[in-house]
Short mmCIF file of C-alpha atoms and ligand atoms in Angstrom, two decimals:
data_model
loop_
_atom_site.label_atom_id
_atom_site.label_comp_id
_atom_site.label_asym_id
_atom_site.label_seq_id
_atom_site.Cartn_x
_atom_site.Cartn_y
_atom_site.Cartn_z
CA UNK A 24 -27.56 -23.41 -19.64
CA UNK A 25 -23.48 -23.37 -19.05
CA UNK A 26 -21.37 -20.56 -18.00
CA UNK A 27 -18.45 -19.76 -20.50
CA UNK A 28 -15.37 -19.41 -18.33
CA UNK A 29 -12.54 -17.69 -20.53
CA UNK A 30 -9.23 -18.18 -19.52
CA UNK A 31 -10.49 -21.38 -17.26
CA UNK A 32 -7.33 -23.01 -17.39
CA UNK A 33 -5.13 -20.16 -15.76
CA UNK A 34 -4.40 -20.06 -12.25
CA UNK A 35 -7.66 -18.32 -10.83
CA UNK A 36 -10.05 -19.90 -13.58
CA UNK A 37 -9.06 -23.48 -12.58
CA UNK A 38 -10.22 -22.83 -9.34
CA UNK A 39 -12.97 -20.99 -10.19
CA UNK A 40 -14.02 -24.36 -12.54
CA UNK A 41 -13.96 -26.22 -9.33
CA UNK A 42 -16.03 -23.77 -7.51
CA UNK A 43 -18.71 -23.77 -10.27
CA UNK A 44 -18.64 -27.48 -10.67
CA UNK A 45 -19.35 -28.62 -7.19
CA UNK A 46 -22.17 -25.92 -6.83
CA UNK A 47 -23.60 -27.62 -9.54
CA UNK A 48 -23.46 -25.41 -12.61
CA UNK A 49 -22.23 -27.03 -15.84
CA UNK A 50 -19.46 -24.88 -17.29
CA UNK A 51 -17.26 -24.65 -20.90
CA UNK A 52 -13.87 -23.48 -20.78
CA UNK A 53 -12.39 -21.68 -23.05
CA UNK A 54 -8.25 -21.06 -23.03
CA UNK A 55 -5.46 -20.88 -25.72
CA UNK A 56 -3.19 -22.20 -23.16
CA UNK A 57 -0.68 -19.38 -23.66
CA UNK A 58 -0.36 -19.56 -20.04
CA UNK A 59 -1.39 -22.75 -19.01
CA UNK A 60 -1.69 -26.37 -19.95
CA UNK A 61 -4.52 -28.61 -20.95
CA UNK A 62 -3.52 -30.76 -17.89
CA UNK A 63 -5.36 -28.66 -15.48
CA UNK A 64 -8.72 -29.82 -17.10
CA UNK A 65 -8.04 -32.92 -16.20
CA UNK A 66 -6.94 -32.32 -12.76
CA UNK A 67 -10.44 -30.25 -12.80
CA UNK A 68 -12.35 -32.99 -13.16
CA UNK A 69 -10.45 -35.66 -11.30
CA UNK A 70 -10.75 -33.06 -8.36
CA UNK A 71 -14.49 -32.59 -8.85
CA UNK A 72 -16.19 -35.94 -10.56
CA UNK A 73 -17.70 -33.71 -13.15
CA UNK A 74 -17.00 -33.71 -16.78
CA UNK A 75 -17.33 -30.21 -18.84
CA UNK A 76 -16.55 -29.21 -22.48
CA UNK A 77 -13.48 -27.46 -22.92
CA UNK A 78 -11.96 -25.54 -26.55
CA UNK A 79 -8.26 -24.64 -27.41
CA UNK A 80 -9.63 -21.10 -28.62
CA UNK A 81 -7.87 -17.84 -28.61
CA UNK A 82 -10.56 -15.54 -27.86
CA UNK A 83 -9.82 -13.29 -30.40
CA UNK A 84 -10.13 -15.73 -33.17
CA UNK A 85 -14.30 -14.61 -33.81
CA UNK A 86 -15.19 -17.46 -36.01
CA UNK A 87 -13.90 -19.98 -33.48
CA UNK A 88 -15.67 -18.30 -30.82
CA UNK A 89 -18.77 -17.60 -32.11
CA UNK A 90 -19.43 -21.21 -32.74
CA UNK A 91 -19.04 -21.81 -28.88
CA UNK A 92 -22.45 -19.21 -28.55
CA UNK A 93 -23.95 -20.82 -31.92
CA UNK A 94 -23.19 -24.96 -30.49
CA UNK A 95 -24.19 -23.74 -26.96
CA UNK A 96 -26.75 -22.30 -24.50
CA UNK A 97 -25.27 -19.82 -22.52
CA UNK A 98 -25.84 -18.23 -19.51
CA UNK A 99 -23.27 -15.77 -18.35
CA UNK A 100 -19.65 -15.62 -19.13
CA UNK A 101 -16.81 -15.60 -16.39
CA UNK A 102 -14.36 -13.61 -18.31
CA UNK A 103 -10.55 -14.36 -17.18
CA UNK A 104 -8.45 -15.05 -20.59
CA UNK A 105 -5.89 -12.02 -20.84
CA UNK A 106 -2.15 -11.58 -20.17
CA UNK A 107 -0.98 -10.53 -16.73
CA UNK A 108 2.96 -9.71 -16.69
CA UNK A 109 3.51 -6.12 -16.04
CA UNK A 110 6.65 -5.58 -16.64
CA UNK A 111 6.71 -7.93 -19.85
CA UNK A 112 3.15 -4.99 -20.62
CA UNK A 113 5.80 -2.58 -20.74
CA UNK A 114 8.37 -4.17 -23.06
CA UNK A 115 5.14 -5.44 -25.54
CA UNK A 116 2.18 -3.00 -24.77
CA UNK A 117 0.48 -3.84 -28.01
CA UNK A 118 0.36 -7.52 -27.34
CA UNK A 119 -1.24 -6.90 -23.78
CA UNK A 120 -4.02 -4.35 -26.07
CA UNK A 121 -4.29 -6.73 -28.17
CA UNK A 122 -5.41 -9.41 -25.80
CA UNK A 123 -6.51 -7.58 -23.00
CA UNK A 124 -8.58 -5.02 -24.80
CA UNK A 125 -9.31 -6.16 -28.35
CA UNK A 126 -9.99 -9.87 -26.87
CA UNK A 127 -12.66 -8.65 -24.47
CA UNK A 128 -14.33 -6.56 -27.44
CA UNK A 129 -14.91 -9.33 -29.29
CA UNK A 130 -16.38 -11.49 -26.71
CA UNK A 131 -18.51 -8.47 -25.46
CA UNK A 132 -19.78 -8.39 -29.51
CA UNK A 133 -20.37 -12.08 -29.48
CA UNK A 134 -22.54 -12.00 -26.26
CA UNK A 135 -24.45 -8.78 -27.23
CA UNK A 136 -25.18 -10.93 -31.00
CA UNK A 137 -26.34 -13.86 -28.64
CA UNK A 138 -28.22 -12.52 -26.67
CA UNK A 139 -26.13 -12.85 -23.15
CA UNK A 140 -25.84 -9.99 -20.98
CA UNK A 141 -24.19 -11.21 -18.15
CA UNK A 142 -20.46 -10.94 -17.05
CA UNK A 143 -18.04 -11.53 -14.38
CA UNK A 144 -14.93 -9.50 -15.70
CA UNK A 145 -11.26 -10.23 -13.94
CA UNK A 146 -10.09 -6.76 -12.79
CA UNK A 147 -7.40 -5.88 -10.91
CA UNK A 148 -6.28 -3.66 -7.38
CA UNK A 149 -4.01 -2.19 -9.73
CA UNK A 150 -7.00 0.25 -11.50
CA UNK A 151 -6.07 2.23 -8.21
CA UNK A 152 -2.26 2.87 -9.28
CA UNK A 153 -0.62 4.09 -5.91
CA UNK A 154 -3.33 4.78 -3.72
CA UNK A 155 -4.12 8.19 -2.27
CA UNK A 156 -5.17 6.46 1.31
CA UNK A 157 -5.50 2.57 2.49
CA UNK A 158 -7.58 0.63 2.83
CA UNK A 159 -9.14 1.29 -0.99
CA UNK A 160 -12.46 1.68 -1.02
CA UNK A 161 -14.13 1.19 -4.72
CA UNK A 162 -14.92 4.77 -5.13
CA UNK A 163 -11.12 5.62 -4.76
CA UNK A 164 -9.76 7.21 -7.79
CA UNK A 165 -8.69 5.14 -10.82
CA UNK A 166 -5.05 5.72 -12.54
CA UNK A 167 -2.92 3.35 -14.18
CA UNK A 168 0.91 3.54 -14.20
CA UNK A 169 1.66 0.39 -17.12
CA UNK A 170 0.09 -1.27 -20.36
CA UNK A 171 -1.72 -3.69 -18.24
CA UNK A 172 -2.98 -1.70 -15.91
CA UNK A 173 -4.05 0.91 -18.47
CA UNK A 174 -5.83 -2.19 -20.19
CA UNK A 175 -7.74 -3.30 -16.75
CA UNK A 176 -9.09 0.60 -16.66
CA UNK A 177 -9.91 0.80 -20.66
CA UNK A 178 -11.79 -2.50 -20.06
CA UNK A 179 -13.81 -1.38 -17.07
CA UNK A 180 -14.54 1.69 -19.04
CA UNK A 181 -15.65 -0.41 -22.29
CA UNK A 182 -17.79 -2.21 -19.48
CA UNK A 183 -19.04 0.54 -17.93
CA UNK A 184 -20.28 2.23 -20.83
CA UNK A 185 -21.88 -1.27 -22.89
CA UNK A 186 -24.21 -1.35 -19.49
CA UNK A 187 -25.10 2.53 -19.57
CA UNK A 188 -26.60 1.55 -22.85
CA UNK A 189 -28.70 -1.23 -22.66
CA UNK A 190 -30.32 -2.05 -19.35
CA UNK A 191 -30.01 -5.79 -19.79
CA UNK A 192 -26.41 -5.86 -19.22
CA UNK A 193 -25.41 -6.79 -15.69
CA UNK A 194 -21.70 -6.76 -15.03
CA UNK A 195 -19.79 -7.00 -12.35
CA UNK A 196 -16.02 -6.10 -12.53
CA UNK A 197 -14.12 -7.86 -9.52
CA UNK A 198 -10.55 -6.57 -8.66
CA UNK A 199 -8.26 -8.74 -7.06
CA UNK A 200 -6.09 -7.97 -4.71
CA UNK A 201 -2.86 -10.47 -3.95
CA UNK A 202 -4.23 -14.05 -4.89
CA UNK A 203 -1.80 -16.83 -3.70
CA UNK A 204 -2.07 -20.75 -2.13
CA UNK A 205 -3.84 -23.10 -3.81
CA UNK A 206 -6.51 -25.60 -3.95
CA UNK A 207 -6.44 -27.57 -0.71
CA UNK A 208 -5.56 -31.09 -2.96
CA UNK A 209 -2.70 -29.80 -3.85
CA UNK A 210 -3.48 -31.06 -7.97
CA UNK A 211 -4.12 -27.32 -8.87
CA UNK A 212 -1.93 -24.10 -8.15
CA UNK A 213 0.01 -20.90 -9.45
CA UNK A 214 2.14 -22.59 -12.48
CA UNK A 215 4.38 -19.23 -13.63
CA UNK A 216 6.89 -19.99 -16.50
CA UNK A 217 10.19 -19.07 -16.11
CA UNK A 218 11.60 -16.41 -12.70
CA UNK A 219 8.48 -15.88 -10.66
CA UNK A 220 7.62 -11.97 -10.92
CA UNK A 221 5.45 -12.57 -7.85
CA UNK A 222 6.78 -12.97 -3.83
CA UNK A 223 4.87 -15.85 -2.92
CA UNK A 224 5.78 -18.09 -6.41
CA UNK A 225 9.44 -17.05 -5.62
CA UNK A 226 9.26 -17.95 -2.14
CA UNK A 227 7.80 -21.37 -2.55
CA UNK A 228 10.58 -21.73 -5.28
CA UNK A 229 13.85 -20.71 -2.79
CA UNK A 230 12.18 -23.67 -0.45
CA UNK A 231 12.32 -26.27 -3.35
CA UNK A 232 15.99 -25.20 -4.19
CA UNK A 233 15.21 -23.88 -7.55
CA UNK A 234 15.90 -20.57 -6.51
CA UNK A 235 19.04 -19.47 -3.77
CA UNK A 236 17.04 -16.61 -2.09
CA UNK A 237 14.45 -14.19 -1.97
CA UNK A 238 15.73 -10.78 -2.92
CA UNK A 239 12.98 -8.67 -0.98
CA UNK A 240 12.78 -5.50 -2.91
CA UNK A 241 13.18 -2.36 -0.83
CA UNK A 242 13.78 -1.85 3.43
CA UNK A 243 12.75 1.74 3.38
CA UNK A 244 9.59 1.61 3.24
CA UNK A 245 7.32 3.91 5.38
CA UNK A 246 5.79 0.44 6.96
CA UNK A 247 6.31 -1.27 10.34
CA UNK A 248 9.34 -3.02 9.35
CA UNK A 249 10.21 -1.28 5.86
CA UNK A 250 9.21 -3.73 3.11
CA UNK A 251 5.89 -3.96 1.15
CA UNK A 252 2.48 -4.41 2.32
CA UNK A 253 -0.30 -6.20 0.24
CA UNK A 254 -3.50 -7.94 0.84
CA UNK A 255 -3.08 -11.35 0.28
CA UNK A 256 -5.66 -13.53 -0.69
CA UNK A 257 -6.24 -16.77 -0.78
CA UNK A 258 -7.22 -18.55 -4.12
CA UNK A 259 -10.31 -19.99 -3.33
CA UNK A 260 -11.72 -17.38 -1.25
CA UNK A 261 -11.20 -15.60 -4.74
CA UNK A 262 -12.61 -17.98 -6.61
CA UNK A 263 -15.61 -18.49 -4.36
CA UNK A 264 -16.28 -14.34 -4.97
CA UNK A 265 -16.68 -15.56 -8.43
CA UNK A 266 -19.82 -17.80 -7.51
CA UNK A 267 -21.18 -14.70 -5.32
CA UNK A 268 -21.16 -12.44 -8.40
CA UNK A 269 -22.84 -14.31 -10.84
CA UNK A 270 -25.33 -15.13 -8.35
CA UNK A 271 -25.26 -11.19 -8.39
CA UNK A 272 -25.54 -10.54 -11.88
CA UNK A 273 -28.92 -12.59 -12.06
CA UNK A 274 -30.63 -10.10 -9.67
CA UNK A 275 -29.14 -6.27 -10.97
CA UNK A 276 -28.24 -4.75 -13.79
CA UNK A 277 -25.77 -2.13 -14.66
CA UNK A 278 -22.14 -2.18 -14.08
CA UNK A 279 -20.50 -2.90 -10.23
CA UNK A 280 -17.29 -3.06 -9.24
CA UNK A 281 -16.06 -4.85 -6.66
CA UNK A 282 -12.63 -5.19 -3.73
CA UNK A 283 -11.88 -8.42 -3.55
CA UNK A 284 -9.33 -8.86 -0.44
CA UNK A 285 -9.28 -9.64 3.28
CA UNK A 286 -8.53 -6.29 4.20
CA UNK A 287 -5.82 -7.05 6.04
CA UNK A 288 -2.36 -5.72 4.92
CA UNK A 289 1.15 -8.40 5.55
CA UNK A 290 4.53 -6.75 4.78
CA UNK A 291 7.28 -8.75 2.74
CA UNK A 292 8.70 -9.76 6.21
CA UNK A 293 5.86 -11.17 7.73
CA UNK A 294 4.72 -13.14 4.14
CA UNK A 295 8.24 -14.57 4.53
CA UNK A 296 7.53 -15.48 8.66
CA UNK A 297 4.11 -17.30 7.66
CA UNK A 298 5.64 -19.17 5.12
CA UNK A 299 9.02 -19.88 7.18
CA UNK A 300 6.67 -21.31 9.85
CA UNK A 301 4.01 -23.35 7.45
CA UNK A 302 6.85 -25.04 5.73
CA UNK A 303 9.29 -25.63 8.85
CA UNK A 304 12.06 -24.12 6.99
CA UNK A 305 14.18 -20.47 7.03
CA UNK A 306 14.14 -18.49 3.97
CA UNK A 307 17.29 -17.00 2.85
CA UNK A 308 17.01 -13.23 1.75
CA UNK A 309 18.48 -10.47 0.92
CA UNK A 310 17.39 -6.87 1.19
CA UNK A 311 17.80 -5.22 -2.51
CA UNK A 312 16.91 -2.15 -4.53
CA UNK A 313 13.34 -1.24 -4.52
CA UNK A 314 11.74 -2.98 -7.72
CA UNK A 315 11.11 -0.02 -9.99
CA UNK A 316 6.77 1.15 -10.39
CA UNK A 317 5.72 -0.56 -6.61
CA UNK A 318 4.02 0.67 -3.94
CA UNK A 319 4.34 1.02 -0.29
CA UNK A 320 1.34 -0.20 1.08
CA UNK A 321 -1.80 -1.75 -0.50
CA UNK A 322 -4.93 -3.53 0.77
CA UNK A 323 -8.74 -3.32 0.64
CA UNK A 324 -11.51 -2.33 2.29
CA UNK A 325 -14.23 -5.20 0.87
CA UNK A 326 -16.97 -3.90 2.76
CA UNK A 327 -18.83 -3.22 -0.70
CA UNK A 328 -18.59 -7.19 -1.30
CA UNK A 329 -19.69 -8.07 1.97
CA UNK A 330 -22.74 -6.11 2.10
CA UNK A 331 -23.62 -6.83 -1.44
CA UNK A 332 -22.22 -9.85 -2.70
CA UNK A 333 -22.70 -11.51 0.41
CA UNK A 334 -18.94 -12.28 0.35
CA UNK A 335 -15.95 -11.99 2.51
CA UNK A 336 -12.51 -14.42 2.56
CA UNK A 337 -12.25 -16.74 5.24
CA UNK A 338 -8.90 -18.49 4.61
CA UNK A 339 -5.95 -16.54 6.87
CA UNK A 340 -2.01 -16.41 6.32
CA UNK A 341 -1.20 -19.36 7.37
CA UNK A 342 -3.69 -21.44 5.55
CA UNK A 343 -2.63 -19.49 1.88
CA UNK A 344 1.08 -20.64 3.15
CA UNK A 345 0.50 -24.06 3.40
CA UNK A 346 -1.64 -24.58 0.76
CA UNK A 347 1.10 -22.74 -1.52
CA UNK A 348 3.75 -25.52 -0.30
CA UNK A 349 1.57 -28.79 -0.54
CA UNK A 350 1.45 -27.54 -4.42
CA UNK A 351 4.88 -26.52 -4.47
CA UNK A 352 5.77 -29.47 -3.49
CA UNK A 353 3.44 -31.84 -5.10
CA UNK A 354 4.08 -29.62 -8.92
CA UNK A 355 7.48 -29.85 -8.56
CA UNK A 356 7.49 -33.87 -8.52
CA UNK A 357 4.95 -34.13 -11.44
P1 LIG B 12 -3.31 -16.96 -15.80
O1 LIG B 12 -2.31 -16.49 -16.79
O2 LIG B 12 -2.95 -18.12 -14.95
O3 LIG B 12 -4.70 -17.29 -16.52
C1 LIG B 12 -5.12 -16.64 -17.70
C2 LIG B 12 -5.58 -17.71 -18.67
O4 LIG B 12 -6.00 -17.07 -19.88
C3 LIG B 12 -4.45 -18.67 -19.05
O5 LIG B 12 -4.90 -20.02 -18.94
C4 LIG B 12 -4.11 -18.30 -20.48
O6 LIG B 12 -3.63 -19.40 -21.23
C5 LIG B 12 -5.45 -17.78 -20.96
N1 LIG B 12 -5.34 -16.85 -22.09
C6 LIG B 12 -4.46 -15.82 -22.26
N2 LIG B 12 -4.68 -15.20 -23.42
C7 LIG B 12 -5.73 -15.84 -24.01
C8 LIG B 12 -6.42 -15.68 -25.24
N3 LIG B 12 -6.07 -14.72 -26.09
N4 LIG B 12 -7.43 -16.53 -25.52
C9 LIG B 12 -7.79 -17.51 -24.66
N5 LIG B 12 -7.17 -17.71 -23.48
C10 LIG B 12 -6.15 -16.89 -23.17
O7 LIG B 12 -3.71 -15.70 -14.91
P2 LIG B 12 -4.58 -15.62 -13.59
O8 LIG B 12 -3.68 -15.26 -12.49
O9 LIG B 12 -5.45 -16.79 -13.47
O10 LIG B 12 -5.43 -14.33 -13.95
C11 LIG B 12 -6.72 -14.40 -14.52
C12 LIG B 12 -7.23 -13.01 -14.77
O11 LIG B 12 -7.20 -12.29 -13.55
C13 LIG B 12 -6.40 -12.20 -15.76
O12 LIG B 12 -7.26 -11.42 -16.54
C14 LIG B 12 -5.55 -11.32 -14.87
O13 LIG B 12 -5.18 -10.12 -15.49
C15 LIG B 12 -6.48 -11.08 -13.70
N6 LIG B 12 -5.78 -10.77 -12.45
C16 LIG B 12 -4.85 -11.64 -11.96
C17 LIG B 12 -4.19 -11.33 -10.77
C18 LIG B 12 -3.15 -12.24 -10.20
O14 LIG B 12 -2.38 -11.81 -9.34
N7 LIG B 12 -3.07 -13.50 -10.58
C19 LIG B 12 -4.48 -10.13 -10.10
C20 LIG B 12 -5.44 -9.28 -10.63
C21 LIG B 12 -6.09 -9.61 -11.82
C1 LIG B 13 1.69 -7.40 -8.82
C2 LIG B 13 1.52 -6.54 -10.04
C3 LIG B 13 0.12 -5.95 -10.04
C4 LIG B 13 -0.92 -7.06 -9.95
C5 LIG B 13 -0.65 -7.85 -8.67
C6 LIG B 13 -1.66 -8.93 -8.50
C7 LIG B 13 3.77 -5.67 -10.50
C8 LIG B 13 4.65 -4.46 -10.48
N1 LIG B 13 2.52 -5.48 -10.02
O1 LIG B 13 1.52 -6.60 -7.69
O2 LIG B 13 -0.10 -5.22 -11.22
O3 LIG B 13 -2.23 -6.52 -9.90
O4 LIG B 13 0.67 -8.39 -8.76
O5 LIG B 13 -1.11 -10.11 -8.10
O6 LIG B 13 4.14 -6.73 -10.95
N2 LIG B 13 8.41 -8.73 -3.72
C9 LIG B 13 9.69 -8.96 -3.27
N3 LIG B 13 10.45 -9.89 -3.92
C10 LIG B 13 10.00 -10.61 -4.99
C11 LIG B 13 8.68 -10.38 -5.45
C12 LIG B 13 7.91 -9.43 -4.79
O7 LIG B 13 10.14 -8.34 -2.32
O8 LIG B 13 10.75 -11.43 -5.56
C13 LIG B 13 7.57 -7.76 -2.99
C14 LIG B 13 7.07 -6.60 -3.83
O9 LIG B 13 7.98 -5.55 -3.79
C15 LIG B 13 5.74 -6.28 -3.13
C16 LIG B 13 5.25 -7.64 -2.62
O10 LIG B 13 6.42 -8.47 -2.56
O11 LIG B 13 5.95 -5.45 -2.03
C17 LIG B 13 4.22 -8.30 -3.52
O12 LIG B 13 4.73 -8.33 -4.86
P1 LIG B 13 3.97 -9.10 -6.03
O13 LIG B 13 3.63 -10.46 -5.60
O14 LIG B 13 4.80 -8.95 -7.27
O15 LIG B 13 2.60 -8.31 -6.19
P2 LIG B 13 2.34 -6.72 -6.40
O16 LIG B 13 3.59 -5.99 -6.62
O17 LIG B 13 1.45 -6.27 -5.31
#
């Protein structure tokens, strides 16, 4: 029995893959690489030992799909394939519908015709919008302020209500918080095309010299030193809540949602410190506008994963910095 991992080649899926593989579980990836490249597979197994099958499948193509449940016995699906750019949500909403939304209906279809209930569903911090009070517990109310947010909630819902009708559905919906760094070999990392929307991308760029200087949007914040604070996480504590999960899913039914983050909040500032000091290098920046739809202040409280996924990140600040460098580094030469 295999786990289908959607969206395997992407930034958190790859190191999910590696999680999964040296636990032991055989896996099949399938990615359209709109956002990656088939490169990573390899590095996935050169990192790990392990071979898998992997597809070039868009998930919303059905008849390709489908012959992934018809060729294969499978157990659960890790669900990650969908589009992630907010601001590029706003300027093409239908696209991120399309993929987000319409992508995950007809893998849900395709698992209910084949008989497999169980899912691990990427969700997001941002189902909380601006929050009314920090740290977020999961019970905290639910608004969405862009397309891909509003796609993260209509997904949940679509979750949510699939497992209120059949009891053999067991689904657990993680949200992320801040994922950065990268695996500790330094093969596998964050890979964004074009100007990193993201601080710690655009950080590790500035120390390469592909970019002059961090513009850190907004000083007037109501935080200790006036710029943003988010709970940054590292990638393979994130990935290793995947593993958690699905052992999860096996046990319960229903539909559970999950805070994935250290509860611990950094502000732009202090990212910008760690990194200075993992790297052994100063940062230009520049204090700019405030970047139009973000928050003050964001960060979990994962208490609900602790207690019942038997979960909770262990990598800290400076670890997530260095890690984010080595791949920096290492991507940047080929
Ligand atoms: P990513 O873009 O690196 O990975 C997504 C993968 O899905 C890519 O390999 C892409 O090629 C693939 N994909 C996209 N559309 C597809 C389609 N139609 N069919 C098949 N494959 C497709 O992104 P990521 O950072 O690894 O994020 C993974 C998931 O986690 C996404 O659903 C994202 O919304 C969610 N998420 C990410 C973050 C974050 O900060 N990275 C935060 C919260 C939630
Ligand atoms: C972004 C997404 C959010 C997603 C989250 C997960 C936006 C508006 N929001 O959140 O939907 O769930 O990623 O990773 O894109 N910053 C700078 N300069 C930069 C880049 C960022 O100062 O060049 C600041 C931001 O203002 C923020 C912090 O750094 O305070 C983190 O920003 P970012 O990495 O983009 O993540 P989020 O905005 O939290």
């Amino acid at each position: 029995m295999a786990i289908l991992v959607t969206g395997g080649a992407g930034y958190i899926g790859s190191h999910t893959c590696i999680e999964l593989l040296n636990a032991g579980h055989e896996i099949i990836v399938v990615d359209n690489f709109y956002n990656s490249k088939p490169d990573v597979l390899k590095r996935i197994r050169k990192i790990t030992q392990r071979d898998f099958i992997s597809k070039e499948i868009d998930i919303q193509d059905k008849d390709e799909l489908e012959k992934v449940f018809i060729d294969h016995s499978i157990e659960a699906v890790i669900h990650f394939a969908g589009l992630k750019a907010v601001g590029e949500s706003v300027q093409n909403p239908l696209r991120y519908y399309e993929t987000n939304v319409n992508g995950t209906l007809v893998l849900c279809n395709l698992m209910a015709k084949y008989d497999v209930k169980r899912m691990v569903f990427s969700s997001s911090a941002t189902v909380y919008g601006n929050p009314d009070q920090v740290p977020i517990t999961e019970d905290s109310p639910l608004r969405a302020t862009n397309p891909y947010g509003w796609s993260k909630l209509m997904v949940e819902q679509i979750l949510t209500d699939l497992a209120a009708s059949d009891k053999e559905w067991s689904i657990s919906s993680l949200r992320y918080f801040n994922p950065i760094g990268a695996h500790a070999s330094g093969e596998i990392g964050e890979d964004p095309q074009g100007i990193p929307n993201n601080l710690m991308p655009f950080i590790t760029q500035v120390a390469i010299g592909k970019m002059n200087q961090l513009k850190v949007f907004g000083g007037n914040y109501d935080t200790s030193d006036g710029t943003g604070v988010r709970d940054y996480i590292h990638v393979v504590d994130l990935a290793q809540g995947h593993l958690r999960a699905l052992e999860k899913i096996q046990k319960i039914s229903g539909f559970h949602a999950y805070n994935l983050g250290t509860g611990k909040g950094y502000s732009v500032l202090e990212i910008k410190e760690a990194f200075e000091e993992a790297a052994g290098m100063k940062i230009p920046y520049s204090i700019v506008e405030r970047r139009p739809g973000d928050i003050a202040v964001c960060y979990a409280d994962p208490a609900k994963a602790k207690e019942e996924l038997n979960w909770e990140a262990a990598k800290g600040i400076k670890e997530m910095c260095a890690d984010a460098w080595r791949w920096q580094r290492k991507s940047f030469k080929g």
